[in-house]
Amino acid sequence: MPVCPSGHTSQSTDYCDVCGDLMDGAQRAEFAEPAPAPVPAPAPAAEPAAAEEPACPHCGTPRSGRFCEEDGYDFETGTVYTVEFTPAGTAHAVPLVPQQRDGSVPVVPRPVPAPAAGPHALVMADRAYFDSVVAEMGPDGGGLAFPPYCPERRVPLLGGQIRIGRRSASRALLPEIDLSAPPEDPGVSHLHAVLLARPDGAWNLIDPGSTNGTTVNGGTEPIPVNVPVPVGDGDRIHVGAWTTITLSLQEGTS
């Protein structure tokens, strides 16, 4: 029976049953070092937040370009521009308000309410005109629907020009007769027509190149593009799919 170095008799051949000493000729067990715990990977650095685009100081609309999409405010110059026409029909851009140099926000002029009496334009949804448009379009007119509610409104005829159309922020266009309010006439261009005052108190009507043309007093042929057409008291201007604008030029009319 094996004997350990200390003289004990042991039935085990590797370690002594009495003292636990290594038996002669037995190989000492090798213990591996424990593997180090894995080091967690560093968390990815957070990306810097994108700089927020400034909003228009007038209406609060977020900036998406140089001009505000709502009121045409120029973010680079701090000015609101609009388009005006000379009596000859030439278009040019002019600021609605002068640029403020003291850091204050310029005030955008708001439309002047129509007076109870005086020269004005009566804007209305005209069912008879709408029916004539649909009849002329034939099958293509099936997608048009006359608005069930479109209140009449009066726009004062003040100044030397009255623009007819729809508001266009990208072109800084704010027409005096704005047809973009609901229900929006789908056939009206952004700058559809312009009324230019004449010295005799009447007006010239100009179509600068609208998509669907402009007619007068129930006519079916559009007026020529960029050719002044005289209009006076009681004349009816037809634009878009259903809009008729009747001129009242006599003082005291309502």
Coordinates of N, CA and C in Angstrom, one line a residue:
M1 N 0.9 -1.2 0.0 CA 0.0 0.0 0.0 C 0.9 1.2 0.0
P2 N 0.6 2.3 -0.8 CA 1.5 3.5 -0.9 C 1.6 4.2 0.4
V3 N 2.8 4.8 0.6 CA 3.1 5.5 1.8 C 3.5 6.9 1.4
C4 N 2.9 7.9 2.1 CA 3.2 9.3 1.8 C 4.6 9.7 2.3
P5 N 5.1 10.9 1.9 CA 6.4 11.4 2.4 C 6.4 11.5 4.0
S6 N 5.3 11.6 4.6 CA 5.2 11.8 6.1 C 5.1 10.4 6.7
G7 N 5.1 9.3 6.0 CA 5.0 8.0 6.6 C 3.6 7.4 6.7
H8 N 2.6 8.1 6.3 CA 1.3 7.5 6.4 C 0.9 6.6 5.3
T9 N 0.2 5.5 5.7 CA -0.2 4.6 4.6 C -1.5 5.1 4.0
S10 N -1.6 5.1 2.7 CA -2.8 5.7 2.0 C -3.2 4.8 0.9
Q11 N -4.6 4.7 0.8 CA -5.1 3.9 -0.3 C -5.1 4.7 -1.6
S12 N -5.1 6.1 -1.5 CA -5.1 6.9 -2.7 C -3.7 7.1 -3.1
T13 N -3.5 7.1 -4.4 CA -2.1 7.2 -5.0 C -1.7 8.6 -5.4
D14 N -2.6 9.6 -5.2 CA -2.2 10.9 -5.6 C -2.0 11.8 -4.4
Y15 N -3.0 11.8 -3.5 CA -2.8 12.6 -2.2 C -3.1 11.7 -1.0
C16 N -2.3 11.9 0.1 CA -2.4 11.0 1.3 C -3.8 11.1 1.9
D17 N -4.4 10.0 2.2 CA -5.7 10.0 2.9 C -5.7 10.5 4.2
V18 N -4.5 10.6 4.9 CA -4.4 11.1 6.3 C -4.0 12.5 6.3
C19 N -2.9 12.9 5.7 CA -2.5 14.3 5.8 C -2.7 15.1 4.5
G20 N -3.1 14.5 3.4 CA -3.4 15.2 2.2 C -2.1 15.6 1.4
D21 N -0.9 15.1 1.8 CA 0.3 15.5 1.1 C 0.3 14.8 -0.2
L22 N 1.1 15.3 -1.2 CA 1.2 14.7 -2.5 C 2.0 13.4 -2.4
M23 N 1.5 12.3 -2.9 CA 2.2 11.1 -2.8 C 3.4 11.1 -3.8
D24 N 4.4 10.3 -3.4 CA 5.6 10.2 -4.3 C 5.2 9.7 -5.7
G25 N 5.7 10.4 -6.7 CA 5.4 10.0 -8.1 C 4.1 10.6 -8.7
A26 N 3.3 11.2 -7.8 CA 2.0 11.7 -8.3 C 2.2 13.1 -8.9
Q27 N 1.5 13.5 -9.9 CA 1.7 14.8 -10.6 C 0.7 15.8 -10.0
R28 N 1.3 16.9 -9.6 CA 0.5 18.0 -9.0 C -0.4 18.6 -10.0
A29 N -1.6 18.8 -9.6 CA -2.7 19.4 -10.5 C -2.4 20.8 -10.8
E30 N -2.6 21.2 -12.0 CA -2.4 22.6 -12.5 C -3.8 23.3 -12.6
F31 N -3.9 24.5 -12.0 CA -5.1 25.2 -12.0 C -4.9 26.5 -12.9
A32 N -5.8 26.6 -13.9 CA -5.7 27.8 -14.8 C -6.2 29.0 -14.1
E33 N -5.5 30.1 -14.5 CA -6.0 31.4 -14.0 C -7.4 31.8 -14.5
P34 N -8.2 32.3 -13.6 CA -9.6 32.6 -14.1 C -9.5 33.7 -15.2
A35 N -10.4 33.6 -16.3 CA -10.4 34.5 -17.4 C -10.9 35.9 -16.9
P36 N -10.3 37.0 -17.3 CA -10.8 38.3 -16.8 C -12.2 38.6 -17.4
A37 N -12.9 39.3 -16.6 CA -14.3 39.6 -17.0 C -14.2 40.6 -18.2
P38 N -15.1 40.4 -19.2 CA -15.0 41.3 -20.4 C -15.4 42.7 -20.0
V39 N -14.6 43.6 -20.6 CA -14.8 45.1 -20.4 C -16.0 45.5 -21.3
P40 N -17.0 46.1 -20.8 CA -18.1 46.6 -21.6 C -17.7 47.7 -22.6
A41 N -18.2 47.6 -23.8 CA -17.9 48.6 -24.8 C -18.5 49.9 -24.4
P42 N -17.7 51.0 -24.7 CA -18.3 52.3 -24.4 C -19.5 52.7 -25.2
A43 N -20.4 53.3 -24.5 CA -21.7 53.7 -25.2 C -21.4 54.7 -26.3
P44 N -22.0 54.6 -27.5 CA -21.8 55.6 -28.6 C -22.1 57.0 -28.1
A45 N -21.3 57.9 -28.6 CA -21.6 59.3 -28.2 C -22.8 59.8 -28.9
A46 N -23.6 60.5 -28.2 CA -24.9 61.1 -28.7 C -24.6 62.1 -29.8
E47 N -25.3 62.0 -30.9 CA -25.1 63.0 -32.0 C -25.6 64.3 -31.6
P48 N -24.9 65.4 -31.9 CA -25.4 66.7 -31.6 C -26.7 67.0 -32.2
A49 N -27.6 67.6 -31.5 CA -29.0 67.9 -32.0 C -28.8 68.9 -33.1
A50 N -29.6 68.7 -34.1 CA -29.6 69.6 -35.3 C -30.2 71.0 -34.9
A51 N -29.5 72.0 -35.4 CA -29.9 73.3 -35.1 C -31.4 73.6 -35.6
E52 N -32.2 74.1 -34.7 CA -33.6 74.3 -35.1 C -33.7 75.5 -35.9
E53 N -34.5 75.4 -37.1 CA -34.7 76.5 -38.0 C -35.5 77.6 -37.3
P54 N -35.1 78.8 -37.5 CA -35.9 79.9 -36.8 C -37.3 80.0 -37.4
A55 N -38.2 80.5 -36.7 CA -39.6 80.6 -37.1 C -39.8 82.1 -37.6
C56 N -40.8 82.3 -38.4 CA -41.2 83.6 -38.9 C -41.6 84.5 -37.7
P57 N -41.1 85.7 -37.6 CA -41.4 86.5 -36.4 C -42.8 87.1 -36.5
H58 N -43.5 86.9 -37.7 CA -44.8 87.5 -37.8 C -45.9 86.4 -37.5
C59 N -45.8 85.2 -38.1 CA -46.8 84.2 -38.0 C -46.4 83.0 -37.3
G60 N -45.1 82.8 -37.0 CA -44.6 81.6 -36.3 C -44.4 80.4 -37.1
T61 N -44.5 80.5 -38.5 CA -44.3 79.4 -39.3 C -42.8 79.0 -39.4
P62 N -42.5 77.7 -39.2 CA -41.1 77.3 -39.2 C -40.4 77.6 -40.6
R63 N -39.2 78.0 -40.6 CA -38.5 78.4 -41.8 C -38.2 77.1 -42.7
S64 N -38.5 77.2 -44.0 CA -38.2 76.1 -44.9 C -37.4 76.6 -46.1
G65 N -37.0 77.9 -46.1 CA -36.3 78.5 -47.2 C -36.1 80.0 -46.9
R66 N -35.7 80.7 -47.9 CA -35.5 82.2 -47.6 C -36.7 82.9 -47.2
F67 N -37.9 82.5 -47.9 CA -39.1 83.3 -47.7 C -40.1 82.4 -46.8
C68 N -40.8 83.0 -45.9 CA -41.8 82.3 -45.1 C -42.9 81.8 -46.0
E69 N -43.4 80.6 -45.9 CA -44.4 80.0 -46.7 C -45.8 80.6 -46.4
E70 N -45.9 81.3 -45.3 CA -47.2 81.9 -45.0 C -47.4 83.3 -45.4
D71 N -46.4 84.2 -45.1 CA -46.6 85.6 -45.4 C -45.5 86.2 -46.2
G72 N -44.6 85.4 -46.7 CA -43.5 86.0 -47.6 C -42.4 86.7 -46.9
Y73 N -42.3 86.6 -45.6 CA -41.2 87.3 -44.9 C -39.8 86.8 -45.3
D74 N -38.9 87.8 -45.6 CA -37.6 87.4 -46.1 C -36.7 87.3 -44.9
F75 N -36.2 86.1 -44.6 CA -35.4 85.8 -43.4 C -34.0 86.5 -43.5
E76 N -33.5 86.7 -44.7 CA -32.2 87.3 -44.9 C -32.2 88.8 -44.7
T77 N -33.2 89.5 -45.1 CA -33.2 90.9 -45.0 C -34.2 91.5 -43.9
G78 N -35.1 90.6 -43.4 CA -36.1 91.1 -42.4 C -37.2 91.9 -43.1
T79 N -37.4 91.7 -44.3 CA -38.4 92.6 -45.1 C -39.4 91.7 -45.7
V80 N -40.7 92.2 -45.8 CA -41.7 91.5 -46.5 C -41.9 92.2 -47.9
Y81 N -41.7 91.4 -49.0 CA -41.8 92.0 -50.3 C -43.2 91.6 -50.9
T82 N -43.6 92.4 -51.9 CA -44.8 92.1 -52.6 C -44.6 92.5 -54.1
V83 N -45.5 92.1 -54.9 CA -45.4 92.4 -56.4 C -46.4 93.5 -56.7
E84 N -45.9 94.6 -57.4 CA -46.8 95.7 -57.8 C -46.6 95.9 -59.3
F85 N -47.7 96.5 -59.9 CA -47.7 96.7 -61.3 C -47.8 98.2 -61.6
T86 N -47.0 98.7 -62.6 CA -47.1 100.0 -63.0 C -48.3 100.2 -64.0
P87 N -48.8 101.4 -64.2 CA -49.9 101.5 -65.2 C -49.7 100.9 -66.5
A88 N -48.4 100.7 -66.9 CA -48.1 100.1 -68.2 C -48.2 98.6 -68.1
G89 N -48.3 98.0 -66.9 CA -48.4 96.6 -66.7 C -47.1 95.9 -66.4
T90 N -46.1 96.7 -66.1 CA -44.8 96.1 -65.7 C -44.8 95.7 -64.3
A91 N -44.3 94.5 -63.9 CA -44.3 94.0 -62.6 C -42.9 94.3 -61.9
H92 N -42.9 94.6 -60.6 CA -41.7 94.8 -59.9 C -42.0 94.6 -58.4
A93 N -40.9 94.1 -57.7 CA -41.1 93.8 -56.3 C -40.8 95.0 -55.5
V94 N -41.6 95.3 -54.4 CA -41.4 96.4 -53.5 C -41.6 95.9 -52.1
P95 N -40.9 96.4 -51.1 CA -41.2 96.0 -49.7 C -42.5 96.5 -49.2
L96 N -43.2 95.7 -48.5 CA -44.4 96.1 -47.9 C -44.2 97.1 -46.7
V97 N -43.1 96.8 -46.0 CA -42.7 97.7 -44.9 C -41.2 97.9 -44.9
P98 N -40.7 99.1 -44.5 CA -39.2 99.3 -44.5 C -38.5 98.4 -43.5
Q99 N -37.3 98.0 -43.8 CA -36.6 97.1 -42.9 C -36.2 97.9 -41.7
Q100 N -36.4 97.3 -40.5 CA -36.1 97.9 -39.2 C -34.7 97.8 -38.9
R101 N -34.0 98.8 -38.5 CA -32.6 98.8 -38.2 C -32.3 98.8 -36.7
D102 N -33.4 98.9 -35.9 CA -33.2 98.9 -34.5 C -33.5 97.5 -33.8
G103 N -33.6 96.5 -34.7 CA -33.9 95.1 -34.2 C -35.3 94.8 -33.9
S104 N -36.2 95.8 -34.0 CA -37.6 95.5 -33.8 C -38.2 94.8 -35.0
V105 N -39.3 94.1 -34.7 CA -40.0 93.3 -35.8 C -40.9 94.2 -36.6
P106 N -40.7 94.3 -37.9 CA -41.6 95.1 -38.7 C -43.0 94.6 -38.7
V107 N -44.0 95.4 -38.8 CA -45.4 95.0 -38.7 C -45.9 94.8 -40.2
V108 N -46.5 93.7 -40.4 CA -47.1 93.4 -41.7 C -48.5 94.0 -41.8
P109 N -48.7 94.8 -42.8 CA -50.1 95.4 -42.9 C -51.1 94.3 -43.1
R110 N -52.3 94.5 -42.5 CA -53.4 93.6 -42.7 C -54.4 94.2 -43.6
P111 N -55.2 93.3 -44.3 CA -56.2 93.9 -45.2 C -57.2 94.8 -44.5
V112 N -57.5 95.9 -45.2 CA -58.4 96.9 -44.6 C -59.9 96.4 -44.8
P113 N -60.7 96.4 -43.7 CA -62.1 96.0 -43.9 C -62.8 96.8 -44.9
A114 N -63.7 96.2 -45.7 CA -64.5 97.0 -46.7 C -65.4 97.9 -46.0
P115 N -65.5 99.2 -46.5 CA -66.4 100.1 -45.9 C -67.8 99.8 -46.3
A116 N -68.8 100.3 -45.6 CA -70.2 100.1 -45.9 C -70.6 100.7 -47.2
A117 N -70.0 101.8 -47.6 CA -70.3 102.4 -48.9 C -69.0 102.9 -49.5
G118 N -69.0 103.1 -50.9 CA -67.9 103.6 -51.6 C -67.5 102.6 -52.7
P119 N -66.5 103.0 -53.5 CA -66.1 102.1 -54.6 C -65.5 100.8 -54.0
H120 N -66.1 99.7 -54.5 CA -65.6 98.4 -54.0 C -65.9 97.3 -55.1
A121 N -65.3 96.1 -54.8 CA -65.6 95.0 -55.6 C -66.3 93.9 -54.8
L122 N -67.5 93.5 -55.3 CA -68.3 92.4 -54.6 C -67.8 91.1 -55.2
V123 N -67.3 90.2 -54.3 CA -66.8 88.9 -54.6 C -67.8 87.9 -54.2
M124 N -68.2 87.0 -55.1 CA -69.2 86.0 -54.8 C -69.0 84.7 -55.6
A125 N -69.5 83.6 -55.1 CA -69.6 82.4 -55.9 C -70.8 82.4 -56.8
D126 N -70.6 82.4 -58.1 CA -71.7 82.6 -59.1 C -72.1 81.3 -59.7
R127 N -73.3 80.8 -59.3 CA -73.7 79.5 -59.8 C -73.9 79.5 -61.3
A128 N -74.4 80.5 -61.9 CA -74.6 80.6 -63.3 C -73.3 80.5 -64.1
Y129 N -72.3 81.2 -63.6 CA -71.0 81.2 -64.2 C -70.4 79.8 -64.0
F130 N -70.5 79.2 -62.9 CA -70.0 77.8 -62.6 C -70.6 76.8 -63.6
D131 N -71.9 76.9 -63.8 CA -72.6 76.0 -64.8 C -72.1 76.2 -66.2
S132 N -71.8 77.4 -66.6 CA -71.2 77.6 -67.9 C -69.8 77.0 -68.0
V133 N -69.0 77.1 -67.0 CA -67.7 76.5 -67.0 C -67.7 75.0 -67.1
V134 N -68.6 74.4 -66.3 CA -68.7 72.9 -66.4 C -69.2 72.5 -67.7
A135 N -70.2 73.2 -68.3 CA -70.7 72.9 -69.6 C -69.6 73.0 -70.7
E136 N -68.8 74.0 -70.6 CA -67.7 74.1 -71.6 C -66.6 73.0 -71.4
M137 N -66.4 72.6 -70.2 CA -65.4 71.6 -69.9 C -65.9 70.2 -70.4
G138 N -67.2 70.0 -70.4 CA -67.7 68.7 -70.8 C -67.4 67.6 -69.8
P139 N -67.0 66.4 -70.2 CA -66.7 65.3 -69.2 C -65.7 65.7 -68.1
D140 N -64.7 66.6 -68.5 CA -63.7 66.9 -67.5 C -64.2 67.8 -66.4
G141 N -65.4 68.3 -66.5 CA -66.0 69.2 -65.5 C -66.7 68.4 -64.4
G142 N -66.7 67.0 -64.5 CA -67.4 66.2 -63.5 C -66.7 66.3 -62.1
G143 N -65.4 66.6 -62.1 CA -64.7 66.7 -60.8 C -64.9 67.9 -60.0
L144 N -65.6 68.9 -60.6 CA -65.8 70.2 -60.0 C -67.1 70.2 -59.2
A145 N -67.1 70.8 -58.1 CA -68.4 70.9 -57.2 C -68.5 72.3 -56.8
F146 N -69.7 72.9 -57.0 CA -70.0 74.2 -56.5 C -70.0 74.3 -55.0
P147 N -69.4 75.3 -54.3 CA -69.3 75.3 -52.9 C -70.7 75.5 -52.3
P148 N -71.1 74.7 -51.3 CA -72.4 74.8 -50.6 C -72.5 76.1 -49.8
Y149 N -71.3 76.6 -49.4 CA -71.4 77.9 -48.6 C -70.2 78.7 -48.9
C150 N -70.4 79.9 -49.4 CA -69.3 80.8 -49.8 C -69.9 82.2 -49.7
P151 N -69.7 82.9 -48.5 CA -70.3 84.2 -48.2 C -69.8 85.2 -49.2
E152 N -70.6 86.2 -49.6 CA -70.1 87.3 -50.3 C -69.3 88.2 -49.5
R153 N -68.3 88.9 -50.1 CA -67.5 89.9 -49.4 C -67.2 91.1 -50.3
R154 N -67.0 92.2 -49.7 CA -66.7 93.4 -50.4 C -65.3 93.8 -50.1
V155 N -64.5 94.1 -51.2 CA -63.1 94.6 -51.1 C -63.1 96.0 -51.6
P156 N -62.6 97.0 -50.7 CA -62.5 98.4 -51.2 C -61.5 98.5 -52.3
L157 N -61.9 99.4 -53.3 CA -61.0 99.7 -54.4 C -60.2 100.9 -54.1
L158 N -59.1 100.7 -53.4 CA -58.2 101.8 -52.9 C -56.8 101.7 -53.6
G159 N -56.2 102.8 -53.9 CA -54.9 102.8 -54.5 C -55.0 102.7 -56.0
G160 N -53.8 102.5 -56.6 CA -53.7 102.5 -58.0 C -53.9 101.1 -58.7
Q161 N -53.8 100.0 -57.9 CA -53.9 98.7 -58.4 C -54.6 97.7 -57.4
I162 N -55.3 96.8 -58.0 CA -56.0 95.8 -57.2 C -55.6 94.4 -57.9
R163 N -54.9 93.6 -57.1 CA -54.5 92.3 -57.7 C -55.5 91.2 -57.3
I164 N -55.8 90.4 -58.2 CA -56.8 89.3 -58.0 C -56.0 88.0 -58.1
G165 N -56.1 87.1 -57.1 CA -55.4 85.8 -57.2 C -55.4 85.1 -55.9
R166 N -54.4 84.3 -55.6 CA -54.2 83.6 -54.4 C -52.9 83.9 -53.8
R167 N -52.9 83.9 -52.5 CA -51.6 84.2 -51.7 C -50.5 83.2 -52.1
S168 N -49.3 83.7 -52.4 CA -48.2 82.9 -52.7 C -47.0 83.4 -51.9
A169 N -46.6 82.6 -50.8 CA -45.5 83.0 -50.0 C -44.2 82.9 -50.7
S170 N -44.0 81.9 -51.6 CA -42.7 81.8 -52.2 C -42.5 82.9 -53.2
R171 N -43.5 83.6 -53.7 CA -43.4 84.7 -54.6 C -43.7 86.0 -53.9
A172 N -43.9 86.0 -52.6 CA -44.2 87.2 -51.7 C -45.4 87.9 -52.4
L173 N -46.4 87.2 -52.7 CA -47.6 87.8 -53.4 C -48.8 87.8 -52.5
L174 N -49.3 89.0 -52.1 CA -50.4 89.2 -51.3 C -51.5 90.0 -52.0
P175 N -52.3 89.3 -52.8 CA -53.3 90.1 -53.6 C -54.3 90.7 -52.7
E176 N -54.8 91.9 -53.2 CA -55.8 92.6 -52.5 C -57.2 91.9 -52.5
I177 N -57.5 91.2 -53.6 CA -58.6 90.3 -53.7 C -58.1 88.9 -53.6
D178 N -58.0 88.4 -52.4 CA -57.3 87.1 -52.1 C -58.4 86.0 -52.2
L179 N -58.3 85.1 -53.1 CA -59.2 84.0 -53.3 C -58.7 82.7 -52.8
S180 N -57.7 82.7 -51.9 CA -57.2 81.5 -51.3 C -57.9 81.0 -50.1
A181 N -58.8 81.9 -49.5 CA -59.5 81.5 -48.3 C -60.6 80.4 -48.7
P182 N -60.9 79.5 -47.8 CA -61.9 78.5 -48.1 C -63.2 79.1 -48.3
P183 N -64.0 78.6 -49.2 CA -63.7 77.5 -50.2 C -62.8 78.0 -51.3
E184 N -61.6 77.5 -51.5 CA -60.7 78.0 -52.5 C -61.1 77.6 -53.9
D185 N -61.2 78.6 -54.8 CA -61.5 78.3 -56.1 C -60.3 77.6 -56.8
P186 N -60.5 76.4 -57.3 CA -59.3 75.7 -57.9 C -58.9 76.2 -59.2
G187 N -59.6 77.1 -59.9 CA -59.3 77.5 -61.2 C -58.6 78.9 -61.2
V188 N -58.3 79.4 -60.0 CA -57.6 80.8 -59.9 C -56.1 80.6 -59.8
S189 N -55.4 81.4 -60.6 CA -53.9 81.4 -60.5 C -53.5 82.3 -59.3
H190 N -52.2 82.2 -58.9 CA -51.7 83.0 -57.8 C -51.8 84.5 -58.2
L191 N -51.4 84.9 -59.4 CA -51.6 86.2 -59.9 C -52.5 86.1 -61.1
H192 N -53.8 86.1 -60.9 CA -54.7 85.8 -62.0 C -55.0 87.0 -62.9
A193 N -55.3 88.2 -62.3 CA -55.6 89.4 -63.0 C -55.3 90.6 -62.1
V194 N -55.2 91.8 -62.8 CA -54.9 93.0 -62.1 C -55.8 94.1 -62.6
L195 N -56.3 94.9 -61.6 CA -57.1 96.1 -62.0 C -56.2 97.3 -61.8
L196 N -56.0 98.1 -62.8 CA -55.2 99.3 -62.7 C -56.1 100.5 -62.9
A197 N -56.0 101.5 -61.9 CA -56.9 102.7 -61.9 C -56.6 103.6 -63.1
R198 N -57.6 104.2 -63.6 CA -57.5 105.2 -64.7 C -57.9 106.6 -64.2
P199 N -57.3 107.6 -64.8 CA -57.6 109.0 -64.3 C -59.1 109.3 -64.3
D200 N -59.9 108.7 -65.1 CA -61.3 109.1 -65.2 C -62.2 108.4 -64.2
G201 N -61.5 107.6 -63.3 CA -62.3 106.9 -62.2 C -62.6 105.5 -62.6
A202 N -62.4 105.1 -63.8 CA -62.7 103.7 -64.3 C -61.4 102.9 -64.0
W203 N -61.4 101.6 -64.5 CA -60.2 100.8 -64.3 C -59.9 100.0 -65.6
N204 N -58.7 99.6 -65.7 CA -58.2 98.7 -66.8 C -58.0 97.4 -66.2
L205 N -58.5 96.3 -66.8 CA -58.4 94.9 -66.4 C -57.3 94.3 -67.2
I206 N -56.3 93.7 -66.6 CA -55.2 93.0 -67.3 C -55.1 91.6 -66.8
D207 N -55.0 90.6 -67.7 CA -54.7 89.2 -67.3 C -53.2 89.0 -67.7
P208 N -52.3 88.8 -66.7 CA -50.9 88.7 -67.0 C -50.5 87.3 -67.5
G209 N -51.5 86.4 -67.7 CA -51.1 85.1 -68.2 C -51.6 84.0 -67.3
S210 N -52.9 84.1 -66.8 CA -53.4 83.1 -65.9 C -53.6 81.8 -66.6
T211 N -53.7 80.7 -65.9 CA -53.8 79.4 -66.5 C -55.2 79.2 -67.2
N212 N -56.3 79.7 -66.6 CA -57.6 79.4 -67.1 C -58.3 80.6 -67.7
G213 N -57.6 81.8 -67.8 CA -58.1 82.9 -68.4 C -59.1 83.7 -67.6
T214 N -59.5 84.9 -68.1 CA -60.4 85.8 -67.4 C -61.4 86.3 -68.4
T215 N -62.7 86.2 -68.1 CA -63.8 86.7 -68.9 C -64.5 87.8 -68.3
V216 N -65.3 88.6 -69.1 CA -66.0 89.7 -68.6 C -67.5 89.7 -69.0
N217 N -68.4 90.0 -68.1 CA -69.8 90.1 -68.3 C -70.5 88.9 -69.0
G218 N -70.1 87.8 -68.6 CA -70.7 86.5 -69.1 C -70.2 86.1 -70.4
G219 N -69.1 86.7 -70.9 CA -68.5 86.3 -72.2 C -67.8 85.0 -72.1
T220 N -67.7 84.3 -73.2 CA -67.0 82.9 -73.2 C -65.6 83.0 -73.7
E221 N -65.2 84.1 -74.3 CA -63.8 84.3 -74.8 C -63.0 85.0 -73.8
P222 N -61.9 84.5 -73.3 CA -61.0 85.2 -72.4 C -60.5 86.4 -73.0
I223 N -60.2 87.4 -72.1 CA -59.6 88.7 -72.6 C -58.1 88.4 -73.0
P224 N -57.6 89.1 -74.0 CA -56.2 88.9 -74.4 C -55.2 89.0 -73.2
V225 N -54.1 88.3 -73.2 CA -53.1 88.3 -72.2 C -52.3 89.6 -72.3
N226 N -52.1 90.3 -71.2 CA -51.3 91.6 -71.2 C -51.9 92.7 -72.0
V227 N -53.2 92.7 -72.3 CA -53.8 93.8 -73.0 C -54.8 94.4 -72.1
P228 N -54.7 95.7 -71.8 CA -55.6 96.4 -70.9 C -57.0 96.4 -71.5
V229 N -58.0 96.0 -70.7 CA -59.4 96.0 -71.1 C -60.2 97.0 -70.2
P230 N -60.8 98.1 -70.7 CA -61.5 99.0 -69.8 C -62.7 98.3 -69.2
V231 N -62.9 98.6 -67.9 CA -64.1 98.1 -67.1 C -64.6 99.2 -66.3
G232 N -65.9 99.2 -66.0 CA -66.4 100.3 -65.2 C -67.5 99.8 -64.2
D233 N -68.3 100.7 -63.8 CA -69.3 100.4 -62.8 C -70.3 99.4 -63.3
G234 N -70.5 98.3 -62.5 CA -71.4 97.3 -62.8 C -70.8 96.1 -63.6
D235 N -69.6 96.3 -64.1 CA -69.0 95.2 -64.9 C -68.7 94.0 -64.0
R236 N -68.8 92.8 -64.6 CA -68.6 91.6 -63.9 C -67.3 90.9 -64.5
I237 N -66.4 90.6 -63.6 CA -65.2 89.9 -63.9 C -65.3 88.4 -63.5
H238 N -65.1 87.5 -64.4 CA -65.2 86.1 -64.0 C -63.8 85.4 -64.0
V239 N -63.4 84.7 -63.0 CA -62.2 84.0 -62.9 C -62.4 82.7 -62.2
G240 N -61.5 81.7 -62.5 CA -61.6 80.4 -61.9 C -62.8 79.6 -62.3
A241 N -63.3 78.8 -61.4 CA -64.4 77.9 -61.7 C -65.7 78.5 -61.3
W242 N -65.8 79.4 -60.3 CA -67.1 79.9 -59.9 C -67.1 81.4 -59.4
T243 N -65.9 82.1 -59.5 CA -65.8 83.4 -58.8 C -66.2 84.5 -59.8
T244 N -67.1 85.3 -59.4 CA -67.5 86.6 -60.1 C -67.3 87.8 -59.3
I245 N -66.6 88.8 -59.8 CA -66.2 90.0 -59.1 C -67.0 91.2 -59.8
T246 N -67.9 91.8 -59.1 CA -68.7 92.9 -59.7 C -68.2 94.2 -59.1
L247 N -67.9 95.1 -60.1 CA -67.4 96.4 -59.7 C -68.5 97.4 -59.4
S248 N -68.4 98.1 -58.2 CA -69.3 99.2 -57.8 C -68.4 100.4 -57.6
L249 N -68.5 101.3 -58.6 CA -67.5 102.5 -58.6 C -68.2 103.8 -58.2
Q250 N -69.5 103.8 -58.0 CA -70.2 105.1 -57.7 C -70.1 105.3 -56.2
E251 N -69.8 106.5 -55.8 CA -69.7 106.9 -54.4 C -71.1 106.7 -53.8
G252 N -71.2 106.1 -52.6 CA -72.4 105.9 -51.9 C -73.1 104.6 -52.2
T253 N -72.5 103.8 -53.1 CA -73.1 102.5 -53.4 C -72.7 101.5 -52.3
S254 N -73.5 100.5 -52.2 CA -73.3 99.5 -51.1 C -73.5 98.1 -51.7

